Amino acid sequence: IYKSLFKCCKIKIYKKAIKMRSQKEKIVEAKLFERVSKYPVCKKLLEAILMDEELHEMQDYANNVSIKRLGFNDHGPVHMRQVTKNAIKMLEILHQAGILTSLEQEEMGTFEDSMCALILAGMCHDIGMMIGRQGHEEMSVILALPVIERILKSVFKDGLKKRVIIK
């Protein structure tokens, strides 16, 4: 499974980062790359997200707080990757059924732009657990915004409109 992952993503930095990941993270990441393989922009975005050390540390810390402080279940990197993978699957089902995303309906963006937004949301949705359970949804938005802006700027260097509609 790792060989297929490295075929999908040949970036040296990512190869180095993947060595620090848990077995479950690696497996879900490989499945994520399979899901986005036909969407080149989404693949590039996913690569940038997975290479972002700060986001990964935030996910790890959110998981630590969730499990150790609050006594809840997994709310870390594996959970966020699984949520993202499942959300992509659901979005593809809707797309195959002919249901347009709001960006498509409003003629502001493409299906792939919508998928990019979904990937960012899935990968950041529980980082507010770093603070605690109550209000973690709002805290996730506050904590994720600078990370999302940095990642979008790296993927869409000259695409201000894309960064705005995806954010």
Coordinates of N, CA, C and O in Angstrom, one line a residue:
I1 N 0.8 -1.2 0.0 CA 0.0 0.0 0.0 C 0.9 1.3 0.0 O 0.5 2.3 -0.6
Y2 N 2.1 1.2 0.7 CA 2.9 2.4 0.7 C 3.5 2.7 -0.7 O 3.7 3.8 -1.0
K3 N 3.8 1.6 -1.5 CA 4.3 1.8 -2.8 C 3.3 2.6 -3.7 O 3.7 3.5 -4.4
S4 N 2.0 2.2 -3.5 CA 1.0 2.9 -4.3 C 0.9 4.4 -3.8 O 0.6 5.3 -4.6
L5 N 1.0 4.6 -2.5 CA 1.0 5.9 -2.0 C 2.1 6.8 -2.6 O 2.0 7.9 -3.0
F6 N 3.4 6.2 -2.6 CA 4.5 6.9 -3.1 C 4.4 7.2 -4.6 O 4.9 8.1 -5.1
K7 N 3.7 6.3 -5.3 CA 3.5 6.5 -6.8 C 2.5 7.7 -6.9 O 2.7 8.5 -7.9
C8 N 1.6 7.9 -6.0 CA 0.6 9.0 -6.1 C 1.3 10.3 -5.7 O 1.0 11.3 -6.2
C9 N 2.2 10.2 -4.8 CA 2.9 11.4 -4.3 C 4.4 11.3 -4.2 O 4.9 10.6 -3.4
K10 N 5.1 11.9 -5.2 CA 6.5 11.7 -5.2 C 7.3 12.8 -4.6 O 8.4 13.1 -5.1
I11 N 6.7 13.5 -3.7 CA 7.4 14.6 -3.1 C 8.3 14.1 -1.9 O 7.8 13.4 -1.0
K12 N 9.6 14.4 -1.9 CA 10.5 14.0 -0.9 C 10.1 14.3 0.5 O 10.2 13.6 1.4
I13 N 9.6 15.6 0.7 CA 9.2 16.0 2.0 C 8.1 15.1 2.5 O 8.1 14.7 3.7
Y14 N 7.2 14.8 1.7 CA 6.0 14.0 2.1 C 6.6 12.6 2.5 O 6.1 12.0 3.5
K15 N 7.5 12.0 1.7 CA 8.0 10.7 2.0 C 8.7 10.7 3.3 O 8.6 9.7 4.1
K16 N 9.4 11.8 3.7 CA 10.0 11.9 5.0 C 8.9 12.0 6.1 O 9.0 11.3 7.1
A17 N 7.9 12.8 5.8 CA 6.8 13.0 6.8 C 6.0 11.7 7.1 O 5.6 11.4 8.2
I18 N 5.9 10.9 6.0 CA 5.0 9.7 6.2 C 5.7 8.7 7.1 O 5.0 7.9 7.8
K19 N 7.0 8.8 7.3 CA 7.7 7.8 8.2 C 7.3 8.1 9.6 O 7.3 7.2 10.5
M20 N 6.8 9.3 9.9 CA 6.4 9.7 11.3 C 4.9 9.4 11.6 O 4.5 9.5 12.7
R21 N 4.2 8.9 10.6 CA 2.8 8.6 10.7 C 2.5 7.2 11.3 O 3.3 6.3 11.1
S22 N 1.4 7.1 11.9 CA 1.0 5.8 12.4 C 0.6 4.9 11.2 O 0.3 5.4 10.1
Q23 N 0.5 3.6 11.5 CA 0.1 2.6 10.4 C -1.3 3.0 9.9 O -1.5 3.0 8.7
K24 N -2.2 3.3 10.8 CA -3.6 3.6 10.4 C -3.6 4.9 9.5 O -4.3 5.0 8.5
E25 N -2.8 5.9 9.9 CA -2.8 7.1 9.1 C -2.3 6.8 7.7 O -2.9 7.3 6.7
K26 N -1.2 6.0 7.6 CA -0.7 5.7 6.3 C -1.7 5.0 5.4 O -1.8 5.3 4.2
I27 N -2.5 4.1 6.0 CA -3.5 3.3 5.2 C -4.6 4.3 4.7 O -5.0 4.2 3.6
V28 N -5.1 5.1 5.6 CA -6.2 6.0 5.2 C -5.7 7.0 4.2 O -6.4 7.4 3.3
E29 N -4.4 7.5 4.4 CA -3.9 8.5 3.4 C -3.8 7.8 2.1 O -4.1 8.5 1.1
A30 N -3.4 6.6 2.0 CA -3.3 5.9 0.7 C -4.7 5.8 0.1 O -4.8 6.1 -1.2
K31 N -5.7 5.6 0.9 CA -7.1 5.5 0.4 C -7.6 6.9 -0.1 O -8.3 7.0 -1.1
L32 N -7.1 7.9 0.6 CA -7.5 9.3 0.2 C -6.9 9.6 -1.1 O -7.5 10.2 -2.0
F33 N -5.6 9.2 -1.3 CA -5.0 9.5 -2.6 C -5.7 8.7 -3.7 O -5.8 9.2 -4.9
E34 N -6.1 7.5 -3.5 CA -6.9 6.8 -4.5 C -8.2 7.5 -4.8 O -8.6 7.6 -6.0
R35 N -8.9 8.1 -3.8 CA -10.1 8.8 -4.0 C -9.9 10.0 -4.9 O -10.8 10.4 -5.6
V36 N -8.8 10.7 -4.7 CA -8.6 12.0 -5.4 C -7.8 11.8 -6.7 O -7.4 12.8 -7.3
S37 N -7.4 10.6 -7.0 CA -6.5 10.4 -8.2 C -7.0 11.0 -9.5 O -6.2 11.4 -10.3
K38 N -8.3 11.1 -9.7 CA -8.8 11.7 -10.9 C -9.0 13.2 -10.9 O -9.5 13.8 -11.8
Y39 N -8.6 13.8 -9.7 CA -8.8 15.2 -9.5 C -7.4 15.8 -9.2 O -7.0 15.9 -8.1
P40 N -6.7 16.3 -10.3 CA -5.3 16.8 -10.0 C -5.2 17.9 -9.0 O -4.2 17.9 -8.3
V41 N -6.1 18.8 -9.0 CA -6.0 20.0 -8.1 C -6.2 19.5 -6.7 O -5.5 19.9 -5.7
C42 N -7.2 18.6 -6.5 CA -7.5 18.0 -5.2 C -6.2 17.2 -4.7 O -5.9 17.2 -3.5
K43 N -5.6 16.5 -5.6 CA -4.4 15.7 -5.2 C -3.3 16.7 -4.7 O -2.7 16.4 -3.7
K44 N -3.1 17.7 -5.5 CA -2.1 18.7 -5.1 C -2.4 19.3 -3.7 O -1.6 19.5 -2.9
L45 N -3.7 19.6 -3.5 CA -4.1 20.2 -2.2 C -3.9 19.2 -1.1 O -3.4 19.5 0.0
L46 N -4.3 17.9 -1.3 CA -4.1 16.9 -0.3 C -2.6 16.7 0.0 O -2.3 16.6 1.2
E47 N -1.8 16.8 -1.0 CA -0.3 16.7 -0.7 C 0.1 17.8 0.2 O 0.8 17.6 1.2
A48 N -0.4 19.1 -0.1 CA 0.0 20.2 0.7 C -0.5 20.1 2.1 O 0.2 20.4 3.1
I49 N -1.7 19.6 2.3 CA -2.3 19.4 3.6 C -1.5 18.4 4.4 O -1.2 18.6 5.6
L50 N -1.2 17.3 3.8 CA -0.5 16.2 4.5 C 1.0 16.6 4.8 O 1.6 16.0 5.7
M51 N 1.5 17.5 4.1 CA 2.9 18.0 4.3 C 2.9 19.1 5.4 O 4.0 19.4 5.9
D52 N 1.8 19.6 5.8 CA 1.7 20.7 6.7 C 1.9 20.2 8.1 O 1.1 19.6 8.7
E53 N 3.1 20.5 8.6 CA 3.5 20.0 10.0 C 2.6 20.6 11.1 O 2.3 19.9 12.0
E54 N 2.3 21.9 11.0 CA 1.5 22.5 12.0 C 0.1 21.9 12.1 O -0.4 21.6 13.2
L55 N -0.5 21.6 10.9 CA -1.8 21.0 10.9 C -1.7 19.6 11.6 O -2.6 19.2 12.4
H56 N -0.7 18.9 11.2 CA -0.6 17.5 11.8 C -0.4 17.6 13.3 O -1.0 16.8 14.1
E57 N 0.4 18.5 13.8 CA 0.6 18.7 15.2 C -0.8 19.1 15.9 O -1.1 18.6 17.0
M58 N -1.5 19.9 15.2 CA -2.8 20.3 15.8 C -3.8 19.1 15.9 O -4.5 18.9 16.9
Q59 N -3.8 18.3 14.8 CA -4.6 17.1 14.9 C -4.1 16.1 16.0 O -5.0 15.6 16.7
D60 N -2.8 16.0 16.1 CA -2.3 15.1 17.2 C -2.7 15.6 18.6 O -3.1 14.9 19.5
Y61 N -2.6 17.0 18.8 CA -2.9 17.5 20.1 C -4.4 17.4 20.4 O -4.8 17.1 21.5
A62 N -5.2 17.7 19.3 CA -6.7 17.5 19.5 C -7.0 16.1 19.9 O -7.9 15.9 20.8
N63 N -6.3 15.1 19.4 CA -6.6 13.7 19.7 C -6.1 13.5 21.2 O -6.9 12.8 21.9
N64 N -5.0 14.0 21.6 CA -4.5 13.9 22.9 C -5.5 14.4 23.9 O -5.8 13.8 24.9
V65 N -6.0 15.6 23.7 CA -7.0 16.3 24.6 C -8.2 15.4 24.6 O -8.8 15.2 25.7
S66 N -8.7 15.0 23.5 CA -9.9 14.2 23.4 C -9.8 12.9 24.2 O -10.7 12.6 25.0
I67 N -8.7 12.2 24.1 CA -8.6 10.9 24.7 C -8.2 11.1 26.2 O -8.8 10.5 27.1
K68 N -7.1 11.8 26.4 CA -6.5 11.8 27.8 C -7.2 12.8 28.7 O -7.5 12.4 29.9
R69 N -7.6 14.0 28.3 CA -8.2 14.9 29.2 C -9.7 14.7 29.3 O -10.3 14.7 30.4
L70 N -10.4 14.4 28.1 CA -11.8 14.4 28.1 C -12.4 13.0 28.2 O -13.6 12.8 28.4
G71 N -11.5 12.0 27.9 CA -12.0 10.6 28.0 C -12.9 10.2 26.8 O -13.7 9.2 26.9
F72 N -12.8 10.9 25.7 CA -13.5 10.6 24.5 C -12.7 9.6 23.6 O -11.6 9.3 23.9
N73 N -13.3 9.3 22.4 CA -12.6 8.5 21.4 C -11.7 9.3 20.5 O -11.6 10.5 20.7
D74 N -11.2 8.7 19.5 CA -10.3 9.3 18.5 C -10.9 10.5 17.9 O -12.0 10.5 17.3
H75 N -10.2 11.7 18.0 CA -10.6 12.9 17.3 C -9.3 13.5 16.7 O -9.2 14.7 16.6
G76 N -8.4 12.6 16.2 CA -7.1 13.1 15.7 C -7.0 12.8 14.2 O -7.9 12.8 13.5
P77 N -5.7 12.6 13.8 CA -5.3 12.5 12.4 C -6.1 11.4 11.7 O -6.6 11.6 10.6
V78 N -6.2 10.2 12.3 CA -6.9 9.1 11.7 C -8.3 9.4 11.5 O -8.9 9.2 10.4
H79 N -9.0 9.9 12.5 CA -10.4 10.3 12.4 C -10.6 11.3 11.3 O -11.5 11.2 10.5
M80 N -9.8 12.4 11.3 CA -10.0 13.4 10.3 C -9.8 12.9 8.9 O -10.5 13.4 8.0
R81 N -8.9 12.0 8.7 CA -8.6 11.4 7.4 C -9.8 10.5 7.0 O -10.2 10.6 5.8
Q82 N -10.3 9.8 7.9 CA -11.5 8.9 7.6 C -12.7 9.7 7.3 O -13.4 9.4 6.3
V83 N -12.9 10.8 8.0 CA -14.1 11.7 7.8 C -13.9 12.3 6.4 O -14.9 12.3 5.6
T84 N -12.7 12.7 6.0 CA -12.5 13.3 4.7 C -12.7 12.3 3.6 O -13.4 12.6 2.6
K85 N -12.2 11.1 3.8 CA -12.4 10.0 2.8 C -13.9 9.7 2.6 O -14.3 9.6 1.4
N86 N -14.6 9.6 3.7 CA -16.0 9.3 3.6 C -16.8 10.5 2.9 O -17.8 10.3 2.2
A87 N -16.4 11.7 3.3 CA -17.1 12.9 2.7 C -16.8 12.9 1.2 O -17.8 13.3 0.4
I88 N -15.6 12.6 0.8 CA -15.3 12.6 -0.7 C -16.2 11.6 -1.4 O -16.8 11.8 -2.4
K89 N -16.4 10.4 -0.7 CA -17.2 9.3 -1.3 C -18.6 9.8 -1.5 O -19.3 9.6 -2.5
M90 N -19.2 10.5 -0.4 CA -20.5 11.0 -0.5 C -20.7 12.1 -1.5 O -21.7 12.1 -2.3
L91 N -19.7 13.0 -1.6 CA -19.8 14.0 -2.7 C -19.8 13.4 -4.1 O -20.5 13.9 -4.9
E92 N -19.0 12.4 -4.3 CA -18.9 11.7 -5.6 C -20.3 11.1 -5.9 O -20.7 11.1 -7.0
I93 N -20.9 10.5 -4.9 CA -22.2 9.9 -5.1 C -23.2 10.9 -5.5 O -24.0 10.7 -6.5
L94 N -23.2 12.1 -4.9 CA -24.1 13.2 -5.2 C -23.8 13.6 -6.7 O -24.8 13.9 -7.4
H95 N -22.6 13.8 -7.0 CA -22.1 14.2 -8.3 C -22.6 13.3 -9.4 O -23.2 13.7 -10.4
Q96 N -22.5 12.0 -9.1 CA -22.9 11.0 -10.1 C -24.4 11.0 -10.3 O -24.9 10.6 -11.3
A97 N -25.1 11.4 -9.3 CA -26.6 11.5 -9.3 C -27.0 12.8 -10.0 O -28.2 13.0 -10.1
G98 N -26.1 13.6 -10.4 CA -26.4 14.8 -11.1 C -26.7 16.0 -10.2 O -27.2 17.0 -10.6
I99 N -26.4 15.9 -8.9 CA -26.7 17.0 -8.0 C -25.5 17.9 -8.0 O -24.3 17.5 -7.7
L100 N -25.7 19.2 -8.2 CA -24.6 20.2 -8.3 C -24.3 20.7 -6.9 O -25.2 20.8 -6.0
T101 N -23.1 21.0 -6.7 CA -22.7 21.7 -5.5 C -23.1 23.2 -5.6 O -23.4 23.7 -6.6
S102 N -23.0 23.9 -4.4 CA -23.4 25.3 -4.5 C -22.5 26.1 -5.4 O -23.0 27.0 -6.1
L103 N -21.2 25.8 -5.4 CA -20.3 26.5 -6.3 C -20.7 26.3 -7.7 O -20.6 27.3 -8.5
E104 N -21.1 25.1 -8.1 CA -21.5 24.8 -9.5 C -22.8 25.5 -9.8 O -23.0 26.1 -10.8
Q105 N -23.8 25.4 -8.9 CA -25.1 26.1 -9.1 C -25.0 27.6 -9.3 O -25.7 28.1 -10.1
E106 N -24.1 28.2 -8.5 CA -23.9 29.6 -8.6 C -23.0 30.0 -9.7 O -22.7 31.2 -9.8
E107 N -22.4 29.0 -10.4 CA -21.4 29.3 -11.4 C -20.2 30.1 -11.0 O -19.7 30.9 -11.7
M108 N -19.8 29.8 -9.8 CA -18.6 30.4 -9.2 C -17.4 29.5 -9.2 O -16.3 30.0 -9.1
G109 N -17.7 28.2 -9.3 CA -16.6 27.2 -9.2 C -17.0 25.9 -9.8 O -18.1 25.7 -10.2
T110 N -16.0 25.0 -9.8 CA -16.3 23.7 -10.3 C -16.5 22.6 -9.3 O -16.4 22.9 -8.1
F111 N -16.8 21.4 -9.7 CA -17.0 20.3 -8.8 C -15.7 20.1 -8.0 O -15.7 19.9 -6.8
E112 N -14.6 20.2 -8.7 CA -13.3 20.0 -8.1 C -13.0 21.1 -7.0 O -12.4 20.8 -6.0
D113 N -13.4 22.3 -7.3 CA -13.3 23.4 -6.3 C -14.0 23.0 -5.0 O -13.6 23.2 -3.9
S114 N -15.3 22.5 -5.2 CA -16.1 22.0 -4.1 C -15.4 20.9 -3.3 O -15.4 20.9 -2.1
M115 N -14.8 20.0 -4.1 CA -14.1 18.9 -3.4 C -12.9 19.4 -2.6 O -12.7 18.9 -1.5
C116 N -12.2 20.4 -3.1 CA -11.1 21.0 -2.4 C -11.6 21.6 -1.1 O -11.0 21.4 0.0
A117 N -12.7 22.3 -1.1 CA -13.3 22.9 0.1 C -13.7 21.7 1.1 O -13.4 21.8 2.3
L118 N -14.2 20.7 0.6 CA -14.6 19.6 1.4 C -13.4 18.9 2.1 O -13.4 18.5 3.3
I119 N -12.3 18.7 1.3 CA -11.1 18.1 1.8 C -10.5 19.0 3.0 O -10.2 18.5 4.0
L120 N -10.5 20.3 2.8 CA -10.0 21.2 3.8 C -10.9 21.1 5.1 O -10.4 21.0 6.2
A121 N -12.2 21.1 4.9 CA -13.1 21.0 6.0 C -12.9 19.7 6.8 O -12.9 19.7 8.0
G122 N -12.9 18.6 6.0 CA -12.7 17.3 6.7 C -11.4 17.2 7.5 O -11.4 16.6 8.6
M123 N -10.3 17.7 6.9 CA -9.0 17.6 7.6 C -8.9 18.5 8.8 O -7.9 18.4 9.6
C124 N -9.7 19.5 8.9 CA -9.6 20.5 10.0 C -10.8 20.5 10.9 O -10.8 21.2 11.9
H125 N -11.8 19.7 10.7 CA -13.1 19.8 11.4 C -13.0 19.6 12.9 O -13.9 20.2 13.6
D126 N -12.1 18.9 13.4 CA -12.0 18.7 14.9 C -10.8 19.3 15.6 O -10.5 18.9 16.7
I127 N -10.0 20.1 14.9 CA -8.9 20.7 15.6 C -9.2 21.5 16.8 O -8.4 21.7 17.7
G128 N -10.5 22.0 16.8 CA -10.9 22.8 18.0 C -11.0 21.9 19.3 O -11.1 22.5 20.4
M129 N -10.9 20.6 19.1 CA -10.8 19.7 20.3 C -9.5 20.0 21.1 O -9.4 19.6 22.2
M130 N -8.6 20.7 20.5 CA -7.4 21.1 21.3 C -7.8 22.0 22.5 O -7.1 21.9 23.5
I131 N -8.9 22.7 22.4 CA -9.3 23.5 23.5 C -10.2 22.8 24.4 O -10.1 22.8 25.6
G132 N -11.2 22.0 23.8 CA -12.1 21.3 24.6 C -13.3 20.9 23.7 O -13.4 21.3 22.5
R133 N -14.2 20.1 24.3 CA -15.4 19.7 23.5 C -16.4 20.8 23.3 O -16.9 20.9 22.2
Q134 N -16.7 21.5 24.3 CA -17.8 22.5 24.1 C -17.3 23.7 23.2 O -16.2 24.2 23.4
G135 N -18.0 23.9 22.2 CA -17.7 24.9 21.2 C -16.5 24.6 20.3 O -15.9 25.5 19.6
H136 N -16.2 23.3 20.2 CA -15.0 22.9 19.4 C -15.2 23.2 18.0 O -14.2 23.4 17.2
E137 N -16.5 23.2 17.5 CA -16.7 23.5 16.1 C -16.3 24.9 15.7 O -15.6 25.1 14.7
E138 N -16.7 25.9 16.6 CA -16.3 27.3 16.3 C -14.8 27.5 16.5 O -14.1 28.2 15.7
M139 N -14.2 26.8 17.5 CA -12.8 26.9 17.7 C -12.0 26.3 16.5 O -10.9 26.8 16.2
S140 N -12.5 25.2 15.9 CA -11.9 24.6 14.8 C -11.8 25.6 13.6 O -10.7 25.7 13.0
V141 N -12.8 26.4 13.4 CA -12.8 27.5 12.4 C -11.7 28.5 12.7 O -10.9 28.8 11.8
I142 N -11.7 29.0 13.9 CA -10.7 30.0 14.3 C -9.3 29.5 14.1 O -8.4 30.1 13.6
L143 N -9.0 28.3 14.6 CA -7.7 27.7 14.6 C -7.3 27.3 13.2 O -6.1 27.4 12.8
A144 N -8.3 26.9 12.4 CA -7.9 26.4 11.0 C -7.7 27.5 10.0 O -7.0 27.3 9.0
L145 N -8.3 28.6 10.2 CA -8.3 29.7 9.2 C -6.8 30.0 8.7 O -6.6 30.0 7.5
P146 N -5.9 30.3 9.6 CA -4.6 30.7 9.1 C -3.9 29.5 8.4 O -3.1 29.7 7.4
V147 N -4.2 28.3 8.8 CA -3.6 27.1 8.2 C -4.2 26.9 6.8 O -3.5 26.7 5.8
I148 N -5.5 27.1 6.7 CA -6.2 27.0 5.4 C -5.7 28.0 4.4 O -5.4 27.7 3.3
E149 N -5.5 29.2 4.9 CA -5.1 30.3 4.0 C -3.6 30.0 3.5 O -3.3 30.2 2.4
R150 N -2.8 29.5 4.4 CA -1.4 29.2 4.0 C -1.4 28.1 3.0 O -0.7 28.2 2.0
I151 N -2.2 27.1 3.2 CA -2.2 25.9 2.3 C -2.8 26.3 0.9 O -2.2 26.0 -0.1
L152 N -3.9 27.1 1.0 CA -4.5 27.5 -0.3 C -3.5 28.4 -1.1 O -3.4 28.3 -2.3
K153 N -2.8 29.3 -0.4 CA -1.8 30.2 -1.1 C -0.7 29.3 -1.7 O -0.2 29.7 -2.8
S154 N -0.3 28.2 -1.1 CA 0.7 27.4 -1.7 C 0.2 26.6 -2.9 O 1.0 26.4 -3.8
V155 N -1.1 26.3 -2.9 CA -1.6 25.5 -4.1 C -2.1 26.5 -5.2 O -1.9 26.2 -6.4
F156 N -2.7 27.6 -4.8 CA -3.3 28.5 -5.8 C -2.5 29.8 -5.7 O -3.1 30.8 -5.3
K157 N -1.3 29.8 -6.0 CA -0.4 31.0 -5.8 C -1.0 32.3 -6.4 O -1.0 33.3 -5.8
D158 N -1.5 32.2 -7.7 CA -2.0 33.4 -8.3 C -3.5 33.3 -8.5 O -4.1 34.1 -9.2
G159 N -4.1 32.5 -7.7 CA -5.6 32.3 -7.9 C -6.4 32.8 -6.7 O -6.9 32.0 -5.9
L160 N -6.4 34.1 -6.5 CA -7.1 34.7 -5.4 C -8.6 34.3 -5.4 O -9.1 33.9 -4.4
K161 N -9.2 34.3 -6.6 CA -10.6 33.9 -6.7 C -10.8 32.5 -6.2 O -11.7 32.2 -5.4
K162 N -10.0 31.6 -6.6 CA -10.0 30.2 -6.2 C -9.9 30.1 -4.7 O -10.6 29.4 -4.0
R163 N -8.9 30.8 -4.2 CA -8.7 30.7 -2.7 C -9.9 31.2 -1.9 O -10.3 30.7 -0.9
V164 N -10.6 32.3 -2.5 CA -11.7 32.8 -1.8 C -12.9 31.9 -1.8 O -13.5 31.6 -0.8
I165 N -13.2 31.3 -3.0 CA -14.4 30.5 -3.1 C -14.2 29.1 -2.4 O -15.1 28.5 -1.9
I166 N -12.9 28.6 -2.4 CA -12.7 27.4 -1.7 C -12.7 27.5 -0.2 O -13.2 26.7 0.6
K167 N -12.1 28.7 0.3 CA -12.1 28.9 1.7 C -13.5 29.1 2.3 O -13.8 28.6 3.3

